[in-house]
Short mmCIF file of C-alpha atoms in Angstrom, two decimals:
data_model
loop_
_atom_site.label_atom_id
_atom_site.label_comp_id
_atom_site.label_asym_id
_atom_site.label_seq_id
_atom_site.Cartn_x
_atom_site.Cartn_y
_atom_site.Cartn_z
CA UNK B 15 54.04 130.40 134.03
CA UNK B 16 56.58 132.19 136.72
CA UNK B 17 59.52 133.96 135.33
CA UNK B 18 62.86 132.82 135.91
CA UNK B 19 66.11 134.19 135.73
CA UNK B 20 66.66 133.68 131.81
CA UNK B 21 63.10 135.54 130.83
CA UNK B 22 64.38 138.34 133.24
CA UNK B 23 67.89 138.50 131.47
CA UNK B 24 65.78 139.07 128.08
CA UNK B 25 66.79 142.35 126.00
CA UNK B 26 63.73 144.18 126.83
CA UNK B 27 64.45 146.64 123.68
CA UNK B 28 63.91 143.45 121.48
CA UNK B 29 60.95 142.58 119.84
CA UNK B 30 60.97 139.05 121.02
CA UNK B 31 59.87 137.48 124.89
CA UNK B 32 59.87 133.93 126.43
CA UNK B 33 57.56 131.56 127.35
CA UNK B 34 59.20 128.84 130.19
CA UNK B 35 57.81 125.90 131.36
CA UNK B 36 58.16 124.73 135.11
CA UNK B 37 56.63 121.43 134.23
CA UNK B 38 57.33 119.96 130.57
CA UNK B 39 55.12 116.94 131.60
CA UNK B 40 51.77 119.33 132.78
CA UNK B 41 51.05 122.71 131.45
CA UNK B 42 48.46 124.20 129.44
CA UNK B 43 48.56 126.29 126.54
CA UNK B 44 46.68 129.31 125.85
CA UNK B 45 46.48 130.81 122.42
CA UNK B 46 45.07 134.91 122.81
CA UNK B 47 44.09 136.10 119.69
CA UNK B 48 42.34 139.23 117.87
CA UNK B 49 42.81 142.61 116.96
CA UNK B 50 43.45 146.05 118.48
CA UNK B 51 42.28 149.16 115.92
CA UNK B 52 43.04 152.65 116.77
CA UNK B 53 42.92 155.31 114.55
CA UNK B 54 45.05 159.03 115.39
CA UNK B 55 44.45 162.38 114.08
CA UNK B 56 47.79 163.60 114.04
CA UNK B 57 49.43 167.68 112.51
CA UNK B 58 51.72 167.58 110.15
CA UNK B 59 54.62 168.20 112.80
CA UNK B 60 53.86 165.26 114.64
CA UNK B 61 57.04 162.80 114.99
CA UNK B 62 57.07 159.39 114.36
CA UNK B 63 58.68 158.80 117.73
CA UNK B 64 56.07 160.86 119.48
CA UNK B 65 53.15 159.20 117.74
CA UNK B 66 54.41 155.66 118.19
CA UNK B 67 54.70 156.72 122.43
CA UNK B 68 51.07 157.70 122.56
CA UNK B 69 49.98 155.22 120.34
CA UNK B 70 51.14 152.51 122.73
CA UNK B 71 50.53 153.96 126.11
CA UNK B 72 46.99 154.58 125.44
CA UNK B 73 47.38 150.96 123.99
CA UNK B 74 48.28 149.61 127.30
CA UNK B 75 46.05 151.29 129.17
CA UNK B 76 43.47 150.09 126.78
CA UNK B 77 44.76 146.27 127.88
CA UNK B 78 42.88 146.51 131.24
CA UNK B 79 40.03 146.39 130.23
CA UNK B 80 40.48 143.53 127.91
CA UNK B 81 38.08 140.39 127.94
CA UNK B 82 38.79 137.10 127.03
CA UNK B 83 36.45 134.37 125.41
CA UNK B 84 36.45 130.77 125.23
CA UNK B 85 33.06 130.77 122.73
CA UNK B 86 33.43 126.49 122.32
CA UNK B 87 32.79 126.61 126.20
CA UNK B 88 30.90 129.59 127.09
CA UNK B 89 33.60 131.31 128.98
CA UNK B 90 34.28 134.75 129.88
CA UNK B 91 37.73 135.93 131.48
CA UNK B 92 38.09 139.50 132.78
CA UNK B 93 38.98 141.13 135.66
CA UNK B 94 35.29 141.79 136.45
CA UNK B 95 34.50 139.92 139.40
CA UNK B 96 30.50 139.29 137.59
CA UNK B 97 32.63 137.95 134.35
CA UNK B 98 34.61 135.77 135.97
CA UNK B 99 33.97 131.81 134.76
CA UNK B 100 31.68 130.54 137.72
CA UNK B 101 31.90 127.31 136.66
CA UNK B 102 35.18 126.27 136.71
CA UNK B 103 38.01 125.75 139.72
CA UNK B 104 40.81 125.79 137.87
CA UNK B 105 42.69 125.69 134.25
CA UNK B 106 42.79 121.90 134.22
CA UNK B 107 38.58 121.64 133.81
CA UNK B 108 38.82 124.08 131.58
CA UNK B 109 41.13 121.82 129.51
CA UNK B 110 38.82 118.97 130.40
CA UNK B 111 35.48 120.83 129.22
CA UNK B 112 37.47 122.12 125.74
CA UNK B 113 39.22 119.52 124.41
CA UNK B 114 36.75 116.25 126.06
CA UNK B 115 39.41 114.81 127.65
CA UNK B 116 41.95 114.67 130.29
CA UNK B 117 45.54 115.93 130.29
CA UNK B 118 48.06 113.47 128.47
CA UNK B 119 51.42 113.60 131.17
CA UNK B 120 52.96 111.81 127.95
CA UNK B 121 52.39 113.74 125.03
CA UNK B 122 55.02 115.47 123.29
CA UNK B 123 55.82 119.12 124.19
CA UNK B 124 54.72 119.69 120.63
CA UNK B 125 51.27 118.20 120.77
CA UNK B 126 50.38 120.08 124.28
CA UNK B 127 51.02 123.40 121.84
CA UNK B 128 49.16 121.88 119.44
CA UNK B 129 46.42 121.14 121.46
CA UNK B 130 46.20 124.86 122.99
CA UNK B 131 42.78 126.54 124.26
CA UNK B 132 41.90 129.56 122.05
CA UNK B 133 40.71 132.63 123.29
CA UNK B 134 39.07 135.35 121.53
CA UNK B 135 40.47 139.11 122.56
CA UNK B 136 37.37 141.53 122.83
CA UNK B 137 37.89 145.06 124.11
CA UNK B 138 35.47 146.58 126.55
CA UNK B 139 33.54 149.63 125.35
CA UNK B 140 30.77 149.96 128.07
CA UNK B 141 30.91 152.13 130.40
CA UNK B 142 30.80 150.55 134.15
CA UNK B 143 27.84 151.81 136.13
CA UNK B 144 30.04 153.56 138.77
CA UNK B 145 28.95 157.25 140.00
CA UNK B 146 32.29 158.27 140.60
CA UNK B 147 33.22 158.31 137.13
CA UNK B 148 31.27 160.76 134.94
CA UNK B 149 32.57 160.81 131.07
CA UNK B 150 31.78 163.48 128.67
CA UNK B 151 32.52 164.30 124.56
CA UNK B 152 36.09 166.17 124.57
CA UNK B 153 36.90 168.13 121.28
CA UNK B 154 40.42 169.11 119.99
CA UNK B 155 40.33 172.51 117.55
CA UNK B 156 43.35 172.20 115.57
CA UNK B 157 44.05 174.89 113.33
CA UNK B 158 46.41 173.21 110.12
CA UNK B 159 46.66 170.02 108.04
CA UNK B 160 46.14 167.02 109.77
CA UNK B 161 46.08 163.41 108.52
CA UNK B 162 44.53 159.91 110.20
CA UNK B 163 46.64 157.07 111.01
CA UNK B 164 45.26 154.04 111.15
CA UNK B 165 46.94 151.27 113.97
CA UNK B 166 46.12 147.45 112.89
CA UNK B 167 47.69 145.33 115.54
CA UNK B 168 47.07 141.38 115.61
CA UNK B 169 47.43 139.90 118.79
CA UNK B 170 48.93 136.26 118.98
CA UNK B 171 49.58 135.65 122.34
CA UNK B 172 50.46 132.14 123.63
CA UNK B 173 50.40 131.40 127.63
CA UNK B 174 51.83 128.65 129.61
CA UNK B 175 50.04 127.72 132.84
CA UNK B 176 49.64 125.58 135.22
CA UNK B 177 46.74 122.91 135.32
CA UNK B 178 45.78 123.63 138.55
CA UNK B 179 46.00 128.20 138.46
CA UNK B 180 42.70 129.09 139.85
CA UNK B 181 40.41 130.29 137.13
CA UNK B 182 39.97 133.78 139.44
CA UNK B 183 43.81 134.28 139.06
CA UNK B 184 44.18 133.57 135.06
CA UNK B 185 43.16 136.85 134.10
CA UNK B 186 45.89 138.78 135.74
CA UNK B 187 48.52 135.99 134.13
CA UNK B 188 47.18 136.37 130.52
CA UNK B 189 47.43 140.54 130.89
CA UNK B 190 50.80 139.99 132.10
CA UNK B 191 52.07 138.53 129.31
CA UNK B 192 49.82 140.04 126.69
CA UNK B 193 51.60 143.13 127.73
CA UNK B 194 54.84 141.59 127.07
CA UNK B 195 53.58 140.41 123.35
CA UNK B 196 52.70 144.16 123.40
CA UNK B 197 55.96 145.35 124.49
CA UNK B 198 57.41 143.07 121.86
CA UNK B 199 55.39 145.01 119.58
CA UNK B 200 56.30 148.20 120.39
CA UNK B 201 59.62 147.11 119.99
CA UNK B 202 58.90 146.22 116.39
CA UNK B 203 57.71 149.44 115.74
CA UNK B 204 60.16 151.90 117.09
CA UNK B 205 62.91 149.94 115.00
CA UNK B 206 61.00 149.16 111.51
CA UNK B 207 57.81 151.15 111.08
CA UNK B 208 58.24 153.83 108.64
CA UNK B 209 54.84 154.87 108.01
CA UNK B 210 53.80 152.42 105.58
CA UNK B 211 50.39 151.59 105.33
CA UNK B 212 50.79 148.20 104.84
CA UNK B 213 52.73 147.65 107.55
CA UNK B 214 52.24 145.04 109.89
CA UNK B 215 53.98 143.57 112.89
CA UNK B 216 53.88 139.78 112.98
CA UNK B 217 53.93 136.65 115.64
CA UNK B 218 55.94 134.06 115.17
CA UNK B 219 56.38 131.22 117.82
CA UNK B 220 59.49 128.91 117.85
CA UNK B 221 60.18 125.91 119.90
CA UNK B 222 63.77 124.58 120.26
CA UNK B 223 63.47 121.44 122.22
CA UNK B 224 65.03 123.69 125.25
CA UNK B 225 62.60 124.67 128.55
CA UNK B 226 60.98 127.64 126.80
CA UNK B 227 59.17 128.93 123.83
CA UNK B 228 60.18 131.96 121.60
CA UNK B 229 57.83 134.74 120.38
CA UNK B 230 59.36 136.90 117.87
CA UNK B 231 57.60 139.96 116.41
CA UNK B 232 58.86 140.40 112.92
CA UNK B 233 57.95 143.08 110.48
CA UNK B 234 55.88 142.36 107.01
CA UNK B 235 58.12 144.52 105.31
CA UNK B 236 61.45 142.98 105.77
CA UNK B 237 62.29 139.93 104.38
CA UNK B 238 64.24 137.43 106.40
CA UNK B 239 67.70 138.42 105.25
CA UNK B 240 67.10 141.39 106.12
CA UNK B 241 66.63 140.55 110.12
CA UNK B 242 70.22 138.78 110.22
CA UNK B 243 71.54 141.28 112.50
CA UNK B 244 68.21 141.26 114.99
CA UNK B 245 68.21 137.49 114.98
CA UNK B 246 71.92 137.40 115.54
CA UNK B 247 71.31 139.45 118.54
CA UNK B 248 68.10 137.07 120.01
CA UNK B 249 70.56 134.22 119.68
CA UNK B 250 73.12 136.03 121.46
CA UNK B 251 70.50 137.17 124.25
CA UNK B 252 69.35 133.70 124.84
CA UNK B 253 72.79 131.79 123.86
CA UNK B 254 71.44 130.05 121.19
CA UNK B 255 73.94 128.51 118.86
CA UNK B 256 74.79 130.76 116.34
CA UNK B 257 76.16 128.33 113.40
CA UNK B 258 72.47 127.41 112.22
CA UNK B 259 69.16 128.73 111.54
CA UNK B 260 66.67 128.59 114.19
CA UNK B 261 64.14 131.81 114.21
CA UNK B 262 63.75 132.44 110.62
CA UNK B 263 59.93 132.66 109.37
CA UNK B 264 60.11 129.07 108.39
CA UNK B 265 61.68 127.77 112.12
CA UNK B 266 58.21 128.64 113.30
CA UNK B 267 56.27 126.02 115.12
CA UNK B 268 53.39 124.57 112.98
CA UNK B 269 50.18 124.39 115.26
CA UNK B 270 49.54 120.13 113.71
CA UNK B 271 45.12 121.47 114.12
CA UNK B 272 46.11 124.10 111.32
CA UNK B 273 46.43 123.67 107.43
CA UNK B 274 49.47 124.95 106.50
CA UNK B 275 49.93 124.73 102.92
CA UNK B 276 54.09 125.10 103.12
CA UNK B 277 54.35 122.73 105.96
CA UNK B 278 57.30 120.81 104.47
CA UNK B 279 56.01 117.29 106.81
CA UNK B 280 52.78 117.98 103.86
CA UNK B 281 54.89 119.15 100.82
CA UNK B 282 56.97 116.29 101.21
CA UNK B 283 55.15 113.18 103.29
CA UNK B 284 55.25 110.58 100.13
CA UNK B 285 58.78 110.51 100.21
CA UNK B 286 60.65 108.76 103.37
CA UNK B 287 62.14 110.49 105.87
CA UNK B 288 65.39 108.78 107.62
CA UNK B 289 65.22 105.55 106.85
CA UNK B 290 68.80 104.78 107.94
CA UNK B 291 66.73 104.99 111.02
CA UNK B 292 65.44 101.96 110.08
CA UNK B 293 68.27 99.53 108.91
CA UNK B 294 69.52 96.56 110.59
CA UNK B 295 72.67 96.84 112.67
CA UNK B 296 76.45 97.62 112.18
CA UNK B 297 78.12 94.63 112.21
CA UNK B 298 81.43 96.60 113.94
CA UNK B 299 82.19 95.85 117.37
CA UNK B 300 83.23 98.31 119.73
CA UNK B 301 83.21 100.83 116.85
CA UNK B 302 82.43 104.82 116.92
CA UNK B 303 79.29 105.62 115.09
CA UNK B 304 79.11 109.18 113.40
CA UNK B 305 75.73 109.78 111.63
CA UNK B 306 74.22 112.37 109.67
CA UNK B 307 72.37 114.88 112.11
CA UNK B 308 68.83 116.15 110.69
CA UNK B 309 66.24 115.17 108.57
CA UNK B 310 66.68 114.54 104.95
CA UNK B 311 64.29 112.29 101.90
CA UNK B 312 65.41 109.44 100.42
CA UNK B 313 65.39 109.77 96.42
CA UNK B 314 65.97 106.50 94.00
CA UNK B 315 65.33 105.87 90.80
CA UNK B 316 61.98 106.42 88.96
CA UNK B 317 60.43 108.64 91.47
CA UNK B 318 57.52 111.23 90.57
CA UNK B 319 56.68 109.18 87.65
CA UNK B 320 60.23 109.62 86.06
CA UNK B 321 62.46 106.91 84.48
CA UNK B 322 66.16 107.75 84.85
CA UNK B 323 66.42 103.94 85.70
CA UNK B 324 70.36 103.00 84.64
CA UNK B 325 71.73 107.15 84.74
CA UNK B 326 70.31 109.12 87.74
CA UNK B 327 71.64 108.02 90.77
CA UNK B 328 74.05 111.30 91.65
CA UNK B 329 70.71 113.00 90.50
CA UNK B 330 68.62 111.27 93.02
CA UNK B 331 71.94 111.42 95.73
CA UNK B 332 71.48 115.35 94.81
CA UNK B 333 68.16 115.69 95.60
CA UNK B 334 68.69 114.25 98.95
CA UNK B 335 71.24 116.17 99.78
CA UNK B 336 69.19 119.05 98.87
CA UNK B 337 66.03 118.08 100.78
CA UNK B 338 68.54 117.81 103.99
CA UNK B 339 69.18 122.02 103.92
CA UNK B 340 65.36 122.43 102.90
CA UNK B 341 64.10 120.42 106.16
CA UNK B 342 66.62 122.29 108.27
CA UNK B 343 65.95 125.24 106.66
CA UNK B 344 68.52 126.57 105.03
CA UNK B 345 66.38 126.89 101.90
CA UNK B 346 62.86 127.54 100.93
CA UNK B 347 63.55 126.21 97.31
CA UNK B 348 61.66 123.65 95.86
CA UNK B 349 63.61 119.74 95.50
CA UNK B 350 65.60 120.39 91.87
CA UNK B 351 64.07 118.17 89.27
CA UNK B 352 66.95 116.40 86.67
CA UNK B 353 66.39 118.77 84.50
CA UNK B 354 66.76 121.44 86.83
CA UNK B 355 69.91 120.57 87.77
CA UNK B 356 71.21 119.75 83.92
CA UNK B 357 69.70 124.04 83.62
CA UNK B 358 72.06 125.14 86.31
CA UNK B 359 75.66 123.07 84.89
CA UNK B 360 74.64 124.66 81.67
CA UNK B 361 74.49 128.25 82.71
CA UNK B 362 77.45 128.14 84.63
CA UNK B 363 79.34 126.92 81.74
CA UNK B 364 80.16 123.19 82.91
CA UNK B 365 77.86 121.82 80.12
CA UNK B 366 76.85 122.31 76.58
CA UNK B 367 72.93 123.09 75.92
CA UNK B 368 72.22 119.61 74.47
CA UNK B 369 73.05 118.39 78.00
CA UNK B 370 69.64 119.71 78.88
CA UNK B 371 66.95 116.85 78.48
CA UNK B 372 69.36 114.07 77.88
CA UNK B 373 70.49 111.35 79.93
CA UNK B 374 73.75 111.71 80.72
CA UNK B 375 75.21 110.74 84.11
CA UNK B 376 77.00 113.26 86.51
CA UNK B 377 79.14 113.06 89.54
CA UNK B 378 80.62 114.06 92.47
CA UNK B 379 82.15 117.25 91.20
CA UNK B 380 78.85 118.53 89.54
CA UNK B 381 77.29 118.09 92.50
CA UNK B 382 79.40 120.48 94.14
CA UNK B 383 78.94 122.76 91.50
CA UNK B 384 75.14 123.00 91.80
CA UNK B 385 75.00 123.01 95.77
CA UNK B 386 77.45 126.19 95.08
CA UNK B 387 75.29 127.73 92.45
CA UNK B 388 71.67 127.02 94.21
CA UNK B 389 72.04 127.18 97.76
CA UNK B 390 75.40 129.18 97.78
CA UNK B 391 76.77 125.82 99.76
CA UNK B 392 80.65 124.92 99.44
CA UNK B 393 81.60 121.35 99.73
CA UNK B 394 85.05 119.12 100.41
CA UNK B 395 86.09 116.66 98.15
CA UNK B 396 88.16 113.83 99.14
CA UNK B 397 89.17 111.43 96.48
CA UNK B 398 90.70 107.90 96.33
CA UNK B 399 92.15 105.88 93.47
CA UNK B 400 90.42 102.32 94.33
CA UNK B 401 87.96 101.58 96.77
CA UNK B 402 90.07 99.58 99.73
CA UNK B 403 91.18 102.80 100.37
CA UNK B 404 88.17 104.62 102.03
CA UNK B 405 89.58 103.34 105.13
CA UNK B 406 91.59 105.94 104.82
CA UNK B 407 89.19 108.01 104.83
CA UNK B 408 87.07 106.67 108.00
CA UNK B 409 88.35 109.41 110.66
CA UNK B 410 87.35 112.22 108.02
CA UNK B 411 84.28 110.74 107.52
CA UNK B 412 83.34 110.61 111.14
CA UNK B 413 84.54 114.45 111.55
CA UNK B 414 82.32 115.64 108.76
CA UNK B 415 79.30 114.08 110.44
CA UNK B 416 80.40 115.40 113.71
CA UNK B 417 81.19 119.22 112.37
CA UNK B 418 78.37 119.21 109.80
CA UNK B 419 76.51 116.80 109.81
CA UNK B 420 75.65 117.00 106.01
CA UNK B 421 75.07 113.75 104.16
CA UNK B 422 77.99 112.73 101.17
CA UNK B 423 77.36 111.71 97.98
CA UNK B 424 79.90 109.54 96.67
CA UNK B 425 80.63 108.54 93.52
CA UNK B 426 83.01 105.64 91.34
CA UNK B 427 82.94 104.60 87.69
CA UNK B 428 79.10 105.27 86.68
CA UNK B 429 77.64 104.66 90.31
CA UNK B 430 76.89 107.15 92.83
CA UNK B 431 75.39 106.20 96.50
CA UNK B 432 74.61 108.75 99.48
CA UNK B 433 76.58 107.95 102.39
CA UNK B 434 74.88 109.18 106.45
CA UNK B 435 77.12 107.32 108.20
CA UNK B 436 80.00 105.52 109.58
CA UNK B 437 80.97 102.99 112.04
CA UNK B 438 84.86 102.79 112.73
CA UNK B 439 86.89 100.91 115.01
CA UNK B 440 90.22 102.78 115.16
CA UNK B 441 92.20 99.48 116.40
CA UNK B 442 90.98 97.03 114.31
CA UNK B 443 90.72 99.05 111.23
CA UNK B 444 87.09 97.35 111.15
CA UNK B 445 84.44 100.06 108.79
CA UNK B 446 81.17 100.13 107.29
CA UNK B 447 79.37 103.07 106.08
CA UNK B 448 75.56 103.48 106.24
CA UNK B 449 74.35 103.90 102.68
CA UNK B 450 71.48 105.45 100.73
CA UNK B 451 71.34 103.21 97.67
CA UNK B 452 69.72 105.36 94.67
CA UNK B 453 69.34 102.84 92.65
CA UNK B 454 66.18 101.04 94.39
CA UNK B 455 63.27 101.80 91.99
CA UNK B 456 60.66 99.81 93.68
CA UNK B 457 57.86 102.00 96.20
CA UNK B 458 58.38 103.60 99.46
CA UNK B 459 57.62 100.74 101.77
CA UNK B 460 60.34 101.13 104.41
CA UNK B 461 60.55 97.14 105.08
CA UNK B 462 61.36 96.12 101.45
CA UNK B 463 63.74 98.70 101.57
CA UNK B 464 66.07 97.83 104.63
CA UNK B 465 65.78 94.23 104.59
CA UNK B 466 66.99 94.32 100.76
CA UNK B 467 69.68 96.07 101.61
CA UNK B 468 68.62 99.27 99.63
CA UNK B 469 69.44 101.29 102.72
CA UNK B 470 72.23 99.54 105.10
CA UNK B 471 75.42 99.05 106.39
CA UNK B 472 78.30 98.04 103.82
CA UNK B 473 81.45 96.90 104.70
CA UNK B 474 84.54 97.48 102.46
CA UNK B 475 83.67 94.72 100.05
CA UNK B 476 80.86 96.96 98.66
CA UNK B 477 83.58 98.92 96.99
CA UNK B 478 85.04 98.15 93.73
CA UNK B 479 88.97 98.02 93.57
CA UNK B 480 88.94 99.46 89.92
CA UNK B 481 87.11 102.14 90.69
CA UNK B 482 88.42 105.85 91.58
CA UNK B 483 85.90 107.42 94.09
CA UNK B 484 85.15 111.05 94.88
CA UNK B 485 83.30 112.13 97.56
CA UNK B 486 81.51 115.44 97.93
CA UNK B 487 81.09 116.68 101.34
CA UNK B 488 78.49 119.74 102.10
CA UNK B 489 79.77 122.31 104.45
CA UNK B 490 77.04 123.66 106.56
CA UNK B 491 76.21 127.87 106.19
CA UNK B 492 77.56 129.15 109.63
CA UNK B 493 74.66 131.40 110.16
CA UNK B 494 71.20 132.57 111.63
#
């Protein structure tokens, strides 16, 4: 689609371009994929820098005489008038012909990406039957030692267009910004090749609910804390906030027609997601509402074929805290089982070795301690002697949620409950808090679940006056 002022205020020395849509409602996707080999002959005084320059300019030259193939439909795109698709008007019947079915106006950004068109890359090697050009073997003698370097470059191009572009005109749009995702490239290159062999520069596409796309070249070789300082300077470029992750590997947009093994919606799809989503009503009028912000599981008792029925609620309030900076991404590490957890209080000297395997409860303060020690996460703890005090502690409450977002486990006597919400009326003093109840041990059937109260609004009577309650609040990594 037509550039506007943001893809022209892009850091051009960046490996990284946009994709903007003029239309969220009506666009087409196009997915350009393949391969461009190239091998060089080069002395042994050859620079890198001077390599990598010819490397990509005869690259780009090379992109003119690119095709592209729709194989499903029998489709050829090139500049070559005699190539051109003679049987379609525009990109909308092209659409129609692919896919069997008309545009949807009302599907989700995310399933018109989903549903792309893929095209095959394919570079011309014949020679056009024109008498003006005349090409004949050229030999280099080099006297010296001389090595080959082999250029691997996948090509994962995605372009947005318009239904109705002509089909005559899409071939000039796709080169366009294929040269961009070459630039990109290039630009991935210059700053992280260092004539490895296995090196390889690769696509990642990330949608942020904003007007445009992301495509972010990233090399194999460095590991994503390693690209803090390049990602820092993307979100910078495009003002992205700055306070969360958002173009890390895992941020990348998961095409739903691919198999994605480490697709957390698979890894994690017989738990429930959000069910405070779900619950019946505050009952407090003209309150505030703060909730938690993200995606997180619900965990209760005797999941995954465990029994820690009557001693692993913080456990199970744990593990959804947990899940909440895995599905935003904070982490790539696996839910912590029980005895997990029981491991990581015993190495850093909070419990004795027989605590390992055994069923003793923990609480608010050992969660903290293993959010610190496994995902490096410090947390707030705000405490009260009886439980008709967490009025108190309403505003505070409603600022965590605001600031971080983060759910709370809480925790009095030998109970612990997850807290993702609160509703507060600052002139009545009127509260409830939306709770995760870990102690439900029946099956994931969201309508059991709410109308029993298992995950609701509780007003203050749900709190026990001889109880002293600690809460544990997670404070969100500031960071890209």
């Amino acid at each position: 689609m037509a550039d506007t002022s943001r893809s022209e205020q892009v850091d051009r020395n960046l490996p990284f371009y946009l994709n903007e849509f003029e239309d969220l409602k009506t666009f087409v996707c196009l997915r350009i994929r393949g391969a461009l080999n190239y091998n060089n002959i080069l002395s042994a005084d050859s620079s890198q820098s001077e390599l990598l320059s010819e490397q990509f300019d005869k690259i780009f030259n090379d992109s003119q005489n690119l095709n592209f193939v729709i194989k499903k439909i029998n489709l050829i795109i090139s500049n070559s008038r005699e190539l051109s698709g003679q049987n379609f008007q525009n990109c909308s019947e092209i659409y129609e012909k692919y896919h069997n079915k008309t545009l949807q106006p009302d599907e989700s950004v995310q399933d018109k990406l989903s549903n792309y068109i893929p095209i095959d890359l394919f570079k011309e090697v014949t020679v056009q039957d024109n008498p003006e050009q005349r090409y004949s073997p050229q030999f280099i003698n080099h006297k010296g030692i001389c090595r080959i370097q082999a250029f691997k470059i996948p090509i994962d191009c995605l372009v947005l267009v318009d239904p109705q572009t002509k089909i005559e005109n899409l071939a000039e749009i796709i080169l366009e910004k294929l040269n961009q995702h070459l630039q990109s490239v290039k630009n991935c290159y210059k700053s992280y090749y260092q004539n490895e062999s296995n090196f390889k520069a690769e696509t990642f596409h990330f949608y942020t609910n904003q007007d445009f796309l992301i495509t972010c070249v990233y090399p194999n070789t460095f590991q994503d804390d390693s690209l803090v300082n390049l990602r820092k300077e993307i979100h910078s470029s495009l003002d992205l906030q700055s306070d969360r992750p958002i173009l890390r590997r895992v941020d990348a947009f998961q095409f739903s027609k691919e198999s994605n093994p480490s697709d957390v919606t698979q890894q994690f799809s017989k738990y429930l997601t959000n069910p405070h989503l779900s619950a019946k009503p505050s009952n407090v009028k003209n309150g505030k509402q703060s909730l938690v912000k993200g995606n997180y599981l619900y965990f209760h008792y005797m999941q995954d074929n465990f029994n820690d029925n009557g001693w692993g609620c913080a456990y199970r309030s744990f593990q959804t805290i947990f899940s909440w900076f895995r599905l935003q991404n904070y982490t790539t590490k696996s839910i912590p089982t029980h005895r997990d957890i029981q491991k990581a209080l015993v190495d850093m000297g909070d419990k004795q070795k027989e605590f390992i395997g055994s069923s003793k409860w923990i609480g608010s303060m050992e969660i903290s301690f293993c959010l610190n020690q496994m995902l490096n996460v410090d947390c707030k703890i705000l405490s009260v002697s009886k439980g008709s005090e967490l009025v108190e502690k309403a505003r505070e409450l409603q600022y965590h949620f605001e600031t971080e977002g983060t759910p709370v486990m809480i925790g009095g006597g030998v109970l612990a409950h997850t807290i993702v919400g609160v509703d507060f009326d600052e002139l009545t003093g009127d509260v409830q808090f939306l709770i995760l109840d870990p102690h439900y041990t029946g099956g994931e059937d969201i309508k059991t679940i709410t109308t029993k109260g298992w995950v609701a609004w509780k007003d203050m009577k749900f709190w026990s006056e001889n109880s002293y309650y600690n809460m544990c609040c997670p404070i969100r990594p500031k960071g890209v």
